[in-house]
Amino acid sequence: MKIFSGSANEPLAEKIAKNMNLTISARELFVFPDGERRVQIQERVVDEDCVVVQPTATPVDENYMELFFLCDGLKRSGARSVTLVIPYLGYQRQDHVFRTGEAVSLEVVIKFLEEVGIDRVIAFDFHSVKIPELFKIPVDHLSAMPLFAEVIKKRGFLTEDTVLVSPDMGGIRRVKILSELLDGMTYAAIEKERDLITGKVEARGIEGKTARRAIIVDDMISSGSTMIKAAELLISKGTEEVYVFATHAIFSADAPELLEASKIAEVYVTDTVYIPKDKYFAKLNVLSVGEMIAREIEKITQ
Ligand code: R5P
């Protein structure tokens, strides 16, 4: 077994390798002056089962190209199999035609991943539970919900005065899963509306009961608007403490500053996406998915 990492999240790849008593294998990632990339596998991989770790958050397209080239390099060098660990799958939100004439970006990306010879995919908390069905190759869809459940218990939030909240109707299934891990903890959902052109988010109302403490759970935080609007609505309805949990810390634009300045008490995310130092803020807590991925790789390659 050999583990290769792209440049998108090397600390996570190191954690996975460490948990498997392996070291990261050598490759060269070179960028030409015009922005084109060259990738070279620098270890013998003939008849080896190989793993590539590369989430595809910002810079999305560059990370995808690097990933395609790494997988192609491995296949051409004789790798027996290539398992792609793509903790965050870029373009997954464009999973259907929202407005006439749009491309279904997710389907395009899946075609490329399959065409480049990947044998298996390991990913985390897809935007939609239907995404694994779109792949022709096997997909192991992991979730950060067990990690979140552990923290919620440790923090003493498993109480009558706490409610889980999905910030939109699409996320209810995820919150239900977390509720099941927490002895059937009560949950509610927010009616969210996003303007398809401007991307502006409105939290219109709450379906279900509110409580003194709310824990909002989502797949990702990008601009931060969804979480902040949901927290504001909950507080306007009498909630006193709001914690947020999201698997993928996309943190685009000034999301860290907005979250820090918001009424949210603390923000929990995972390391599926690399968070640069300048995007850290006081309220932020980062949980690692490294061990979970290592155990999954071991399970599927036994
Ligand atoms: C959308 O439905 C997703 O589940 C997230 O709620 C959304 O992508 C978060 O984006 P933002 O932080 O920009 O509101």
PDB file of C-alpha atoms and ligand atoms in Angstrom:
ATOM      1  CA  MET A   1       0.000   0.000   0.000  1.00  0.00           C
ATOM      2  CA  LYS A   2       1.358   3.417  -0.970  1.00  0.00           C
ATOM      3  CA  ILE A   3      -0.170   6.779  -0.080  1.00  0.00           C
ATOM      4  CA  PHE A   4       0.303   9.814  -2.304  1.00  0.00           C
ATOM      5  CA  SER A   5      -0.873  13.321  -1.549  1.00  0.00           C
ATOM      6  CA  GLY A   6      -1.728  16.217  -3.823  1.00  0.00           C
ATOM      7  CA  SER A   7      -1.042  19.708  -2.526  1.00  0.00           C
ATOM      8  CA  ALA A   8      -4.616  20.388  -1.330  1.00  0.00           C
ATOM      9  CA  ASN A   9      -4.352  18.951   2.195  1.00  0.00           C
ATOM     10  CA  GLU A  10      -0.952  17.478   2.993  1.00  0.00           C
ATOM     11  CA  PRO A  11      -1.424  17.635   6.799  1.00  0.00           C
ATOM     12  CA  LEU A  12      -4.492  15.369   6.493  1.00  0.00           C
ATOM     13  CA  ALA A  13      -2.612  12.937   4.216  1.00  0.00           C
ATOM     14  CA  GLU A  14       0.195  12.827   6.847  1.00  0.00           C
ATOM     15  CA  LYS A  15      -2.337  12.021   9.577  1.00  0.00           C
ATOM     16  CA  ILE A  16      -3.879   9.217   7.509  1.00  0.00           C
ATOM     17  CA  ALA A  17      -0.446   7.761   6.763  1.00  0.00           C
ATOM     18  CA  LYS A  18       0.644   8.034  10.421  1.00  0.00           C
ATOM     19  CA  ASN A  19      -2.487   6.205  11.547  1.00  0.00           C
ATOM     20  CA  MET A  20      -1.538   3.376   9.161  1.00  0.00           C
ATOM     21  CA  ASN A  21       2.159   3.352  10.131  1.00  0.00           C
ATOM     22  CA  LEU A  22       3.054   4.458   6.598  1.00  0.00           C
ATOM     23  CA  THR A  23       4.884   7.439   5.160  1.00  0.00           C
ATOM     24  CA  ILE A  24       3.763   9.581   2.230  1.00  0.00           C
ATOM     25  CA  SER A  25       5.230   8.385  -1.075  1.00  0.00           C
ATOM     26  CA  ALA A  26       7.299  10.658  -3.292  1.00  0.00           C
ATOM     27  CA  ARG A  27       5.875  12.587  -6.226  1.00  0.00           C
ATOM     28  CA  GLU A  28       6.763  15.834  -7.926  1.00  0.00           C
ATOM     29  CA  LEU A  29       4.180  18.555  -8.478  1.00  0.00           C
ATOM     30  CA  PHE A  30       5.509  21.191 -10.839  1.00  0.00           C
ATOM     31  CA  VAL A  31       3.788  24.335 -12.140  1.00  0.00           C
ATOM     32  CA  PHE A  32       5.013  25.807 -15.430  1.00  0.00           C
ATOM     33  CA  PRO A  33       5.156  29.619 -15.799  1.00  0.00           C
ATOM     34  CA  ASP A  34       1.918  29.543 -17.823  1.00  0.00           C
ATOM     35  CA  GLY A  35       0.059  27.742 -15.015  1.00  0.00           C
ATOM     36  CA  GLU A  36       0.077  24.261 -16.556  1.00  0.00           C
ATOM     37  CA  ARG A  37       0.948  21.429 -14.191  1.00  0.00           C
ATOM     38  CA  ARG A  38       3.259  18.445 -14.422  1.00  0.00           C
ATOM     39  CA  VAL A  39       3.008  15.531 -12.022  1.00  0.00           C
ATOM     40  CA  GLN A  40       5.534  12.732 -11.651  1.00  0.00           C
ATOM     41  CA  ILE A  41       5.226   9.606  -9.491  1.00  0.00           C
ATOM     42  CA  GLN A  42       8.705   9.081  -8.057  1.00  0.00           C
ATOM     43  CA  GLU A  43       8.314   5.633  -6.503  1.00  0.00           C
ATOM     44  CA  ARG A  44       7.862   2.194  -8.000  1.00  0.00           C
ATOM     45  CA  VAL A  45       4.172   1.328  -7.814  1.00  0.00           C
ATOM     46  CA  VAL A  46       3.958  -1.734 -10.071  1.00  0.00           C
ATOM     47  CA  ASP A  47       1.268  -4.076  -8.681  1.00  0.00           C
ATOM     48  CA  GLU A  48       0.804  -1.831  -5.643  1.00  0.00           C
ATOM     49  CA  ASP A  49      -2.522  -0.700  -4.193  1.00  0.00           C
ATOM     50  CA  CYS A  50      -2.239   3.084  -4.123  1.00  0.00           C
ATOM     51  CA  VAL A  51      -4.173   5.802  -2.342  1.00  0.00           C
ATOM     52  CA  VAL A  52      -4.367   9.434  -3.466  1.00  0.00           C
ATOM     53  CA  VAL A  53      -5.474  12.055  -0.934  1.00  0.00           C
ATOM     54  CA  GLN A  54      -6.795  15.239  -2.489  1.00  0.00           C
ATOM     55  CA  PRO A  55      -9.878  17.246  -1.475  1.00  0.00           C
ATOM     56  CA  THR A  56     -11.046  19.644  -4.179  1.00  0.00           C
ATOM     57  CA  ALA A  57     -11.952  22.858  -2.396  1.00  0.00           C
ATOM     58  CA  THR A  58     -10.327  26.201  -3.313  1.00  0.00           C
ATOM     59  CA  PRO A  59      -8.497  26.411  -5.736  1.00  0.00           C
ATOM     60  CA  VAL A  60     -11.033  23.916  -7.060  1.00  0.00           C
ATOM     61  CA  ASP A  61      -9.937  23.545 -10.687  1.00  0.00           C
ATOM     62  CA  GLU A  62      -6.213  23.411  -9.876  1.00  0.00           C
ATOM     63  CA  ASN A  63      -6.825  20.739  -7.261  1.00  0.00           C
ATOM     64  CA  TYR A  64      -8.863  18.695  -9.724  1.00  0.00           C
ATOM     65  CA  MET A  65      -6.175  18.851 -12.432  1.00  0.00           C
ATOM     66  CA  GLU A  66      -3.487  17.793  -9.956  1.00  0.00           C
ATOM     67  CA  LEU A  67      -5.685  14.924  -8.848  1.00  0.00           C
ATOM     68  CA  PHE A  68      -6.362  13.729 -12.413  1.00  0.00           C
ATOM     69  CA  PHE A  69      -2.638  13.802 -13.223  1.00  0.00           C
ATOM     70  CA  LEU A  70      -1.670  11.951 -10.027  1.00  0.00           C
ATOM     71  CA  CYS A  71      -4.155   9.177 -10.784  1.00  0.00           C
ATOM     72  CA  ASP A  72      -3.103   8.965 -14.428  1.00  0.00           C
ATOM     73  CA  GLY A  73       0.576   8.841 -13.411  1.00  0.00           C
ATOM     74  CA  LEU A  74      -0.134   5.971 -11.021  1.00  0.00           C
ATOM     75  CA  LYS A  75      -2.098   3.964 -13.574  1.00  0.00           C
ATOM     76  CA  ARG A  76       0.563   4.448 -16.252  1.00  0.00           C
ATOM     77  CA  SER A  77       3.238   3.392 -13.755  1.00  0.00           C
ATOM     78  CA  GLY A  78       1.515   0.045 -13.196  1.00  0.00           C
ATOM     79  CA  ALA A  79      -0.430   0.599  -9.957  1.00  0.00           C
ATOM     80  CA  ARG A  80      -2.769  -2.323  -9.297  1.00  0.00           C
ATOM     81  CA  SER A  81      -5.488  -0.089  -7.903  1.00  0.00           C
ATOM     82  CA  VAL A  82      -6.058   3.581  -7.125  1.00  0.00           C
ATOM     83  CA  THR A  83      -8.307   4.560  -4.229  1.00  0.00           C
ATOM     84  CA  LEU A  84      -9.112   8.234  -4.231  1.00  0.00           C
ATOM     85  CA  VAL A  85      -9.609   9.867  -0.834  1.00  0.00           C
ATOM     86  CA  ILE A  86     -11.481  13.029  -1.781  1.00  0.00           C
ATOM     87  CA  PRO A  87     -12.720  14.232   1.619  1.00  0.00           C
ATOM     88  CA  TYR A  88     -14.428  17.212  -0.006  1.00  0.00           C
ATOM     89  CA  LEU A  89     -15.799  16.798  -3.541  1.00  0.00           C
ATOM     90  CA  GLY A  90     -15.754  20.113  -5.379  1.00  0.00           C
ATOM     91  CA  TYR A  91     -18.740  20.991  -7.622  1.00  0.00           C
ATOM     92  CA  GLN A  92     -21.091  18.695  -5.687  1.00  0.00           C
ATOM     93  CA  ARG A  93     -23.663  21.429  -5.140  1.00  0.00           C
ATOM     94  CA  GLN A  94     -24.346  21.796  -8.886  1.00  0.00           C
ATOM     95  CA  ASP A  95     -26.005  18.377  -8.921  1.00  0.00           C
ATOM     96  CA  HIS A  96     -28.884  19.250 -11.252  1.00  0.00           C
ATOM     97  CA  VAL A  97     -30.040  21.958 -13.641  1.00  0.00           C
ATOM     98  CA  PHE A  98     -31.313  24.784 -11.413  1.00  0.00           C
ATOM     99  CA  ARG A  99     -31.913  27.178 -14.330  1.00  0.00           C
ATOM    100  CA  THR A 100     -32.344  26.235 -18.005  1.00  0.00           C
ATOM    101  CA  GLY A 101     -29.055  26.064 -19.881  1.00  0.00           C
ATOM    102  CA  GLU A 102     -26.849  25.283 -16.904  1.00  0.00           C
ATOM    103  CA  ALA A 103     -24.290  22.469 -16.904  1.00  0.00           C
ATOM    104  CA  VAL A 104     -24.542  19.714 -14.308  1.00  0.00           C
ATOM    105  CA  SER A 105     -20.976  20.230 -13.072  1.00  0.00           C
ATOM    106  CA  LEU A 106     -21.083  17.310 -10.655  1.00  0.00           C
ATOM    107  CA  GLU A 107     -21.823  14.816 -13.443  1.00  0.00           C
ATOM    108  CA  VAL A 108     -18.957  16.195 -15.537  1.00  0.00           C
ATOM    109  CA  VAL A 109     -16.525  15.830 -12.646  1.00  0.00           C
ATOM    110  CA  ILE A 110     -17.653  12.249 -11.955  1.00  0.00           C
ATOM    111  CA  LYS A 111     -17.111  11.338 -15.641  1.00  0.00           C
ATOM    112  CA  PHE A 112     -13.532  12.657 -15.442  1.00  0.00           C
ATOM    113  CA  LEU A 113     -12.812  10.802 -12.191  1.00  0.00           C
ATOM    114  CA  GLU A 114     -14.027   7.512 -13.668  1.00  0.00           C
ATOM    115  CA  GLU A 115     -12.263   8.050 -16.987  1.00  0.00           C
ATOM    116  CA  VAL A 116      -8.884   8.592 -15.327  1.00  0.00           C
ATOM    117  CA  GLY A 117      -8.993   5.057 -13.917  1.00  0.00           C
ATOM    118  CA  ILE A 118      -9.863   5.516 -10.238  1.00  0.00           C
ATOM    119  CA  ASP A 119     -11.062   2.217  -8.765  1.00  0.00           C
ATOM    120  CA  ARG A 120     -12.723   3.420  -5.585  1.00  0.00           C
ATOM    121  CA  VAL A 121     -13.646   6.677  -3.861  1.00  0.00           C
ATOM    122  CA  ILE A 122     -13.704   7.587  -0.175  1.00  0.00           C
ATOM    123  CA  ALA A 123     -15.496  10.851   0.589  1.00  0.00           C
ATOM    124  CA  PHE A 124     -17.152  12.698   3.460  1.00  0.00           C
ATOM    125  CA  ASP A 125     -20.618  14.129   3.967  1.00  0.00           C
ATOM    126  CA  PHE A 126     -21.781  14.757   0.429  1.00  0.00           C
ATOM    127  CA  HIS A 127     -24.216  17.585  -0.072  1.00  0.00           C
ATOM    128  CA  SER A 128     -26.811  15.025  -1.158  1.00  0.00           C
ATOM    129  CA  VAL A 129     -27.101  11.373  -0.131  1.00  0.00           C
ATOM    130  CA  LYS A 130     -27.852  10.480  -3.754  1.00  0.00           C
ATOM    131  CA  ILE A 131     -24.352  11.380  -4.965  1.00  0.00           C
ATOM    132  CA  PRO A 132     -22.809   7.882  -4.435  1.00  0.00           C
ATOM    133  CA  GLU A 133     -25.427   6.456  -6.844  1.00  0.00           C
ATOM    134  CA  LEU A 134     -24.141   8.723  -9.620  1.00  0.00           C
ATOM    135  CA  PHE A 135     -20.767   6.945  -9.638  1.00  0.00           C
ATOM    136  CA  LYS A 136     -20.244   3.658 -11.505  1.00  0.00           C
ATOM    137  CA  ILE A 137     -17.286   2.837  -9.234  1.00  0.00           C
ATOM    138  CA  PRO A 138     -17.705   1.985  -5.518  1.00  0.00           C
ATOM    139  CA  VAL A 139     -17.988   4.959  -3.164  1.00  0.00           C
ATOM    140  CA  ASP A 140     -17.457   4.831   0.604  1.00  0.00           C
ATOM    141  CA  HIS A 141     -19.460   7.736   1.936  1.00  0.00           C
ATOM    142  CA  LEU A 142     -18.175   8.571   5.411  1.00  0.00           C
ATOM    143  CA  SER A 143     -19.678  11.076   7.798  1.00  0.00           C
ATOM    144  CA  ALA A 144     -18.365  13.420  10.465  1.00  0.00           C
ATOM    145  CA  MET A 145     -21.598  12.966  12.451  1.00  0.00           C
ATOM    146  CA  PRO A 146     -20.048  10.371  14.849  1.00  0.00           C
ATOM    147  CA  LEU A 147     -17.242  12.875  15.628  1.00  0.00           C
ATOM    148  CA  PHE A 148     -19.820  15.615  16.232  1.00  0.00           C
ATOM    149  CA  ALA A 149     -21.902  13.331  18.464  1.00  0.00           C
ATOM    150  CA  GLU A 150     -18.838  12.635  20.614  1.00  0.00           C
ATOM    151  CA  VAL A 151     -18.153  16.356  21.101  1.00  0.00           C
ATOM    152  CA  ILE A 152     -21.810  17.108  21.850  1.00  0.00           C
ATOM    153  CA  LYS A 153     -21.775  14.441  24.579  1.00  0.00           C
ATOM    154  CA  LYS A 154     -18.407  15.557  25.992  1.00  0.00           C
ATOM    155  CA  ARG A 155     -19.516  19.177  26.130  1.00  0.00           C
ATOM    156  CA  GLY A 156     -22.599  18.149  28.144  1.00  0.00           C
ATOM    157  CA  PHE A 157     -25.021  19.355  25.445  1.00  0.00           C
ATOM    158  CA  LEU A 158     -27.083  16.172  25.485  1.00  0.00           C
ATOM    159  CA  THR A 159     -29.765  17.837  27.600  1.00  0.00           C
ATOM    160  CA  GLU A 160     -33.500  18.620  27.423  1.00  0.00           C
ATOM    161  CA  ASP A 161     -32.801  22.297  26.755  1.00  0.00           C
ATOM    162  CA  THR A 162     -30.807  21.635  23.559  1.00  0.00           C
ATOM    163  CA  VAL A 163     -32.140  21.101  20.052  1.00  0.00           C
ATOM    164  CA  LEU A 164     -30.364  20.080  16.842  1.00  0.00           C
ATOM    165  CA  VAL A 165     -31.171  22.324  13.885  1.00  0.00           C
ATOM    166  CA  SER A 166     -30.768  21.878  10.158  1.00  0.00           C
ATOM    167  CA  PRO A 167     -30.222  25.294   8.560  1.00  0.00           C
ATOM    168  CA  ASP A 168     -32.276  24.209   5.537  1.00  0.00           C
ATOM    169  CA  MET A 169     -34.798  21.536   4.586  1.00  0.00           C
ATOM    170  CA  GLY A 170     -32.202  19.705   2.465  1.00  0.00           C
ATOM    171  CA  GLY A 171     -30.087  18.960   5.541  1.00  0.00           C
ATOM    172  CA  ILE A 172     -32.764  17.248   7.635  1.00  0.00           C
ATOM    173  CA  ARG A 173     -31.545  13.737   6.822  1.00  0.00           C
ATOM    174  CA  ARG A 174     -28.065  14.615   8.172  1.00  0.00           C
ATOM    175  CA  VAL A 175     -29.530  16.041  11.384  1.00  0.00           C
ATOM    176  CA  LYS A 176     -31.726  12.941  11.796  1.00  0.00           C
ATOM    177  CA  ILE A 177     -28.613  10.746  11.611  1.00  0.00           C
ATOM    178  CA  LEU A 178     -26.936  12.868  14.302  1.00  0.00           C
ATOM    179  CA  SER A 179     -30.093  12.746  16.407  1.00  0.00           C
ATOM    180  CA  GLU A 180     -30.037   8.915  16.219  1.00  0.00           C
ATOM    181  CA  LEU A 181     -26.429   8.945  17.462  1.00  0.00           C
ATOM    182  CA  LEU A 182     -27.603  11.111  20.374  1.00  0.00           C
ATOM    183  CA  ASP A 183     -30.421   8.963  21.745  1.00  0.00           C
ATOM    184  CA  GLY A 184     -33.073  10.620  19.560  1.00  0.00           C
ATOM    185  CA  MET A 185     -32.245  14.227  20.470  1.00  0.00           C
ATOM    186  CA  THR A 186     -34.980  16.652  19.315  1.00  0.00           C
ATOM    187  CA  TYR A 187     -34.400  18.413  16.011  1.00  0.00           C
ATOM    188  CA  ALA A 188     -35.848  21.266  14.000  1.00  0.00           C
ATOM    189  CA  ALA A 189     -35.241  22.734  10.542  1.00  0.00           C
ATOM    190  CA  ILE A 190     -35.077  26.212   9.126  1.00  0.00           C
ATOM    191  CA  GLU A 191     -36.878  27.298   5.968  1.00  0.00           C
ATOM    192  CA  LYS A 192     -34.032  28.810   3.992  1.00  0.00           C
ATOM    193  CA  GLU A 193     -34.270  30.619   0.689  1.00  0.00           C
ATOM    194  CA  ARG A 194     -31.259  31.369  -1.486  1.00  0.00           C
ATOM    195  CA  ASP A 195     -31.451  33.744  -4.429  1.00  0.00           C
ATOM    196  CA  LEU A 196     -30.124  31.675  -7.348  1.00  0.00           C
ATOM    197  CA  ILE A 197     -28.547  34.698  -9.005  1.00  0.00           C
ATOM    198  CA  THR A 198     -27.044  36.706  -6.119  1.00  0.00           C
ATOM    199  CA  GLY A 199     -26.586  33.750  -3.720  1.00  0.00           C
ATOM    200  CA  LYS A 200     -28.147  35.865  -0.915  1.00  0.00           C
ATOM    201  CA  VAL A 201     -29.600  33.751   1.901  1.00  0.00           C
ATOM    202  CA  GLU A 202     -32.789  34.376   3.909  1.00  0.00           C
ATOM    203  CA  ALA A 203     -33.904  32.318   6.926  1.00  0.00           C
ATOM    204  CA  ARG A 204     -37.701  32.564   6.768  1.00  0.00           C
ATOM    205  CA  GLY A 205     -38.985  30.394   9.622  1.00  0.00           C
ATOM    206  CA  ILE A 206     -38.452  27.350  11.811  1.00  0.00           C
ATOM    207  CA  GLU A 207     -40.201  23.997  11.526  1.00  0.00           C
ATOM    208  CA  GLY A 208     -40.133  22.299  14.924  1.00  0.00           C
ATOM    209  CA  LYS A 209     -39.477  23.333  18.507  1.00  0.00           C
ATOM    210  CA  THR A 210     -36.727  25.724  19.580  1.00  0.00           C
ATOM    211  CA  ALA A 211     -34.848  25.499  22.896  1.00  0.00           C
ATOM    212  CA  ARG A 212     -32.470  27.479  25.111  1.00  0.00           C
ATOM    213  CA  ARG A 213     -29.479  26.022  23.237  1.00  0.00           C
ATOM    214  CA  ALA A 214     -29.348  25.239  19.520  1.00  0.00           C
ATOM    215  CA  ILE A 215     -26.772  23.178  17.652  1.00  0.00           C
ATOM    216  CA  ILE A 216     -26.902  23.913  13.933  1.00  0.00           C
ATOM    217  CA  VAL A 217     -25.492  21.154  11.737  1.00  0.00           C
ATOM    218  CA  ASP A 218     -24.591  21.430   8.051  1.00  0.00           C
ATOM    219  CA  ASP A 219     -22.361  19.796   5.452  1.00  0.00           C
ATOM    220  CA  MET A 220     -20.282  22.899   4.787  1.00  0.00           C
ATOM    221  CA  ILE A 221     -19.650  26.528   5.622  1.00  0.00           C
ATOM    222  CA  SER A 222     -18.750  28.591   2.576  1.00  0.00           C
ATOM    223  CA  SER A 223     -19.625  32.288   2.914  1.00  0.00           C
ATOM    224  CA  GLY A 224     -21.043  31.669   6.407  1.00  0.00           C
ATOM    225  CA  SER A 225     -24.397  33.266   5.486  1.00  0.00           C
ATOM    226  CA  THR A 226     -26.464  30.109   6.018  1.00  0.00           C
ATOM    227  CA  MET A 227     -25.155  29.581   9.561  1.00  0.00           C
ATOM    228  CA  ILE A 228     -25.262  33.247  10.540  1.00  0.00           C
ATOM    229  CA  LYS A 229     -28.825  33.823   9.251  1.00  0.00           C
ATOM    230  CA  ALA A 230     -30.004  30.621  10.951  1.00  0.00           C
ATOM    231  CA  ALA A 231     -28.377  31.675  14.247  1.00  0.00           C
ATOM    232  CA  GLU A 232     -29.932  35.155  14.042  1.00  0.00           C
ATOM    233  CA  LEU A 233     -33.391  33.700  13.453  1.00  0.00           C
ATOM    234  CA  LEU A 234     -33.040  31.247  16.357  1.00  0.00           C
ATOM    235  CA  ILE A 235     -31.856  34.017  18.700  1.00  0.00           C
ATOM    236  CA  SER A 236     -34.769  36.234  17.619  1.00  0.00           C
ATOM    237  CA  LYS A 237     -37.083  33.353  18.682  1.00  0.00           C
ATOM    238  CA  GLY A 238     -35.566  33.097  22.180  1.00  0.00           C
ATOM    239  CA  THR A 239     -32.562  30.762  21.769  1.00  0.00           C
ATOM    240  CA  GLU A 240     -29.764  31.893  24.092  1.00  0.00           C
ATOM    241  CA  GLU A 241     -26.763  29.864  22.878  1.00  0.00           C
ATOM    242  CA  VAL A 242     -25.984  28.760  19.327  1.00  0.00           C
ATOM    243  CA  TYR A 243     -23.204  26.315  18.402  1.00  0.00           C
ATOM    244  CA  VAL A 244     -22.525  25.320  14.818  1.00  0.00           C
ATOM    245  CA  PHE A 245     -21.072  22.095  13.427  1.00  0.00           C
ATOM    246  CA  ALA A 246     -20.162  21.656   9.755  1.00  0.00           C
ATOM    247  CA  THR A 247     -18.026  18.996   8.093  1.00  0.00           C
ATOM    248  CA  HIS A 248     -16.317  21.084   5.418  1.00  0.00           C
ATOM    249  CA  ALA A 249     -14.649  24.404   6.285  1.00  0.00           C
ATOM    250  CA  ILE A 250     -14.698  26.029   2.851  1.00  0.00           C
ATOM    251  CA  PHE A 251     -14.481  29.483   4.460  1.00  0.00           C
ATOM    252  CA  SER A 252     -14.702  31.575   1.303  1.00  0.00           C
ATOM    253  CA  ALA A 253     -14.162  35.367   1.285  1.00  0.00           C
ATOM    254  CA  ASP A 254     -14.544  36.873   4.772  1.00  0.00           C
ATOM    255  CA  ALA A 255     -16.446  33.937   6.330  1.00  0.00           C
ATOM    256  CA  PRO A 256     -14.001  33.626   9.297  1.00  0.00           C
ATOM    257  CA  GLU A 257     -14.408  37.319  10.251  1.00  0.00           C
ATOM    258  CA  LEU A 258     -18.201  37.159   9.851  1.00  0.00           C
ATOM    259  CA  LEU A 259     -18.475  34.016  11.979  1.00  0.00           C
ATOM    260  CA  GLU A 260     -16.229  35.470  14.682  1.00  0.00           C
ATOM    261  CA  ALA A 261     -18.299  38.687  14.802  1.00  0.00           C
ATOM    262  CA  SER A 262     -21.615  36.785  14.778  1.00  0.00           C
ATOM    263  CA  LYS A 263     -23.770  35.716  17.722  1.00  0.00           C
ATOM    264  CA  ILE A 264     -22.628  32.111  17.279  1.00  0.00           C
ATOM    265  CA  ALA A 265     -20.822  30.877  20.422  1.00  0.00           C
ATOM    266  CA  GLU A 266     -18.478  28.338  18.791  1.00  0.00           C
ATOM    267  CA  VAL A 267     -17.863  26.757  15.407  1.00  0.00           C
ATOM    268  CA  TYR A 268     -16.838  23.101  14.971  1.00  0.00           C
ATOM    269  CA  VAL A 269     -15.515  21.861  11.625  1.00  0.00           C
ATOM    270  CA  THR A 270     -13.262  19.023  10.446  1.00  0.00           C
ATOM    271  CA  ASP A 271     -10.010  18.961   8.497  1.00  0.00           C
ATOM    272  CA  THR A 272     -11.514  17.486   5.287  1.00  0.00           C
ATOM    273  CA  VAL A 273     -10.398  20.797   3.762  1.00  0.00           C
ATOM    274  CA  TYR A 274      -7.069  22.427   4.667  1.00  0.00           C
ATOM    275  CA  ILE A 275      -7.626  25.586   6.710  1.00  0.00           C
ATOM    276  CA  PRO A 276      -4.794  28.087   6.257  1.00  0.00           C
ATOM    277  CA  LYS A 277      -3.550  29.792   9.431  1.00  0.00           C
ATOM    278  CA  ASP A 278      -5.011  33.161   8.383  1.00  0.00           C
ATOM    279  CA  LYS A 279      -8.500  31.608   8.312  1.00  0.00           C
ATOM    280  CA  TYR A 280      -8.379  30.483  11.948  1.00  0.00           C
ATOM    281  CA  PHE A 281     -10.447  32.496  14.429  1.00  0.00           C
ATOM    282  CA  ALA A 282     -11.022  32.353  18.183  1.00  0.00           C
ATOM    283  CA  LYS A 283     -14.394  30.545  18.052  1.00  0.00           C
ATOM    284  CA  LEU A 284     -13.087  27.822  15.724  1.00  0.00           C
ATOM    285  CA  ASN A 285     -12.515  24.178  16.751  1.00  0.00           C
ATOM    286  CA  VAL A 286     -11.130  21.693  14.215  1.00  0.00           C
ATOM    287  CA  LEU A 287     -11.675  17.922  14.532  1.00  0.00           C
ATOM    288  CA  SER A 288      -9.619  15.471  12.481  1.00  0.00           C
ATOM    289  CA  VAL A 289     -11.054  12.837  10.148  1.00  0.00           C
ATOM    290  CA  GLY A 290      -7.566  11.324   9.649  1.00  0.00           C
ATOM    291  CA  GLU A 291      -8.044   8.291  11.850  1.00  0.00           C
ATOM    292  CA  MET A 292     -11.491   7.536  10.452  1.00  0.00           C
ATOM    293  CA  ILE A 293     -10.126   7.562   6.894  1.00  0.00           C
ATOM    294  CA  ALA A 294      -7.167   5.353   7.870  1.00  0.00           C
ATOM    295  CA  ARG A 295      -9.506   2.749   9.403  1.00  0.00           C
ATOM    296  CA  GLU A 296     -11.706   2.846   6.276  1.00  0.00           C
ATOM    297  CA  ILE A 297      -8.736   2.292   3.943  1.00  0.00           C
ATOM    298  CA  GLU A 298      -7.654  -0.656   6.081  1.00  0.00           C
ATOM    299  CA  LYS A 299     -11.178  -2.066   6.026  1.00  0.00           C
ATOM    300  CA  ILE A 300     -11.617  -1.926   2.258  1.00  0.00           C
ATOM    301  CA  THR A 301      -8.136  -3.206   1.415  1.00  0.00           C
ATOM    302  CA  GLN A 302      -8.169  -6.192   3.790  1.00  0.00           C
TER     303      GLN A 302
HETATM  304  C1  R5P B   1     -26.333  24.302   0.883  1.00  0.00           C
HETATM  305  O1  R5P B   1     -27.453  23.843   0.793  1.00  0.00           O
HETATM  306  C2  R5P B   1     -25.287  23.750   1.800  1.00  0.00           C
HETATM  307  O2  R5P B   1     -25.776  22.655   2.535  1.00  0.00           O
HETATM  308  C3  R5P B   1     -24.761  24.804   2.746  1.00  0.00           C
HETATM  309  O3  R5P B   1     -25.822  25.213   3.593  1.00  0.00           O
HETATM  310  C4  R5P B   1     -24.262  25.995   2.000  1.00  0.00           C
HETATM  311  O4  R5P B   1     -23.464  25.591   0.921  1.00  0.00           O
HETATM  312  C5  R5P B   1     -23.465  26.915   2.899  1.00  0.00           C
HETATM  313  O5  R5P B   1     -23.062  27.996   2.141  1.00  0.00           O
HETATM  314  P1  R5P B   1     -22.878  29.428   2.793  1.00  0.00           P
HETATM  315  O6  R5P B   1     -21.960  29.273   3.971  1.00  0.00           O
HETATM  316  O7  R5P B   1     -22.274  30.238   1.677  1.00  0.00           O
HETATM  317  O8  R5P B   1     -24.211  29.945   3.161  1.00  0.00           O
END
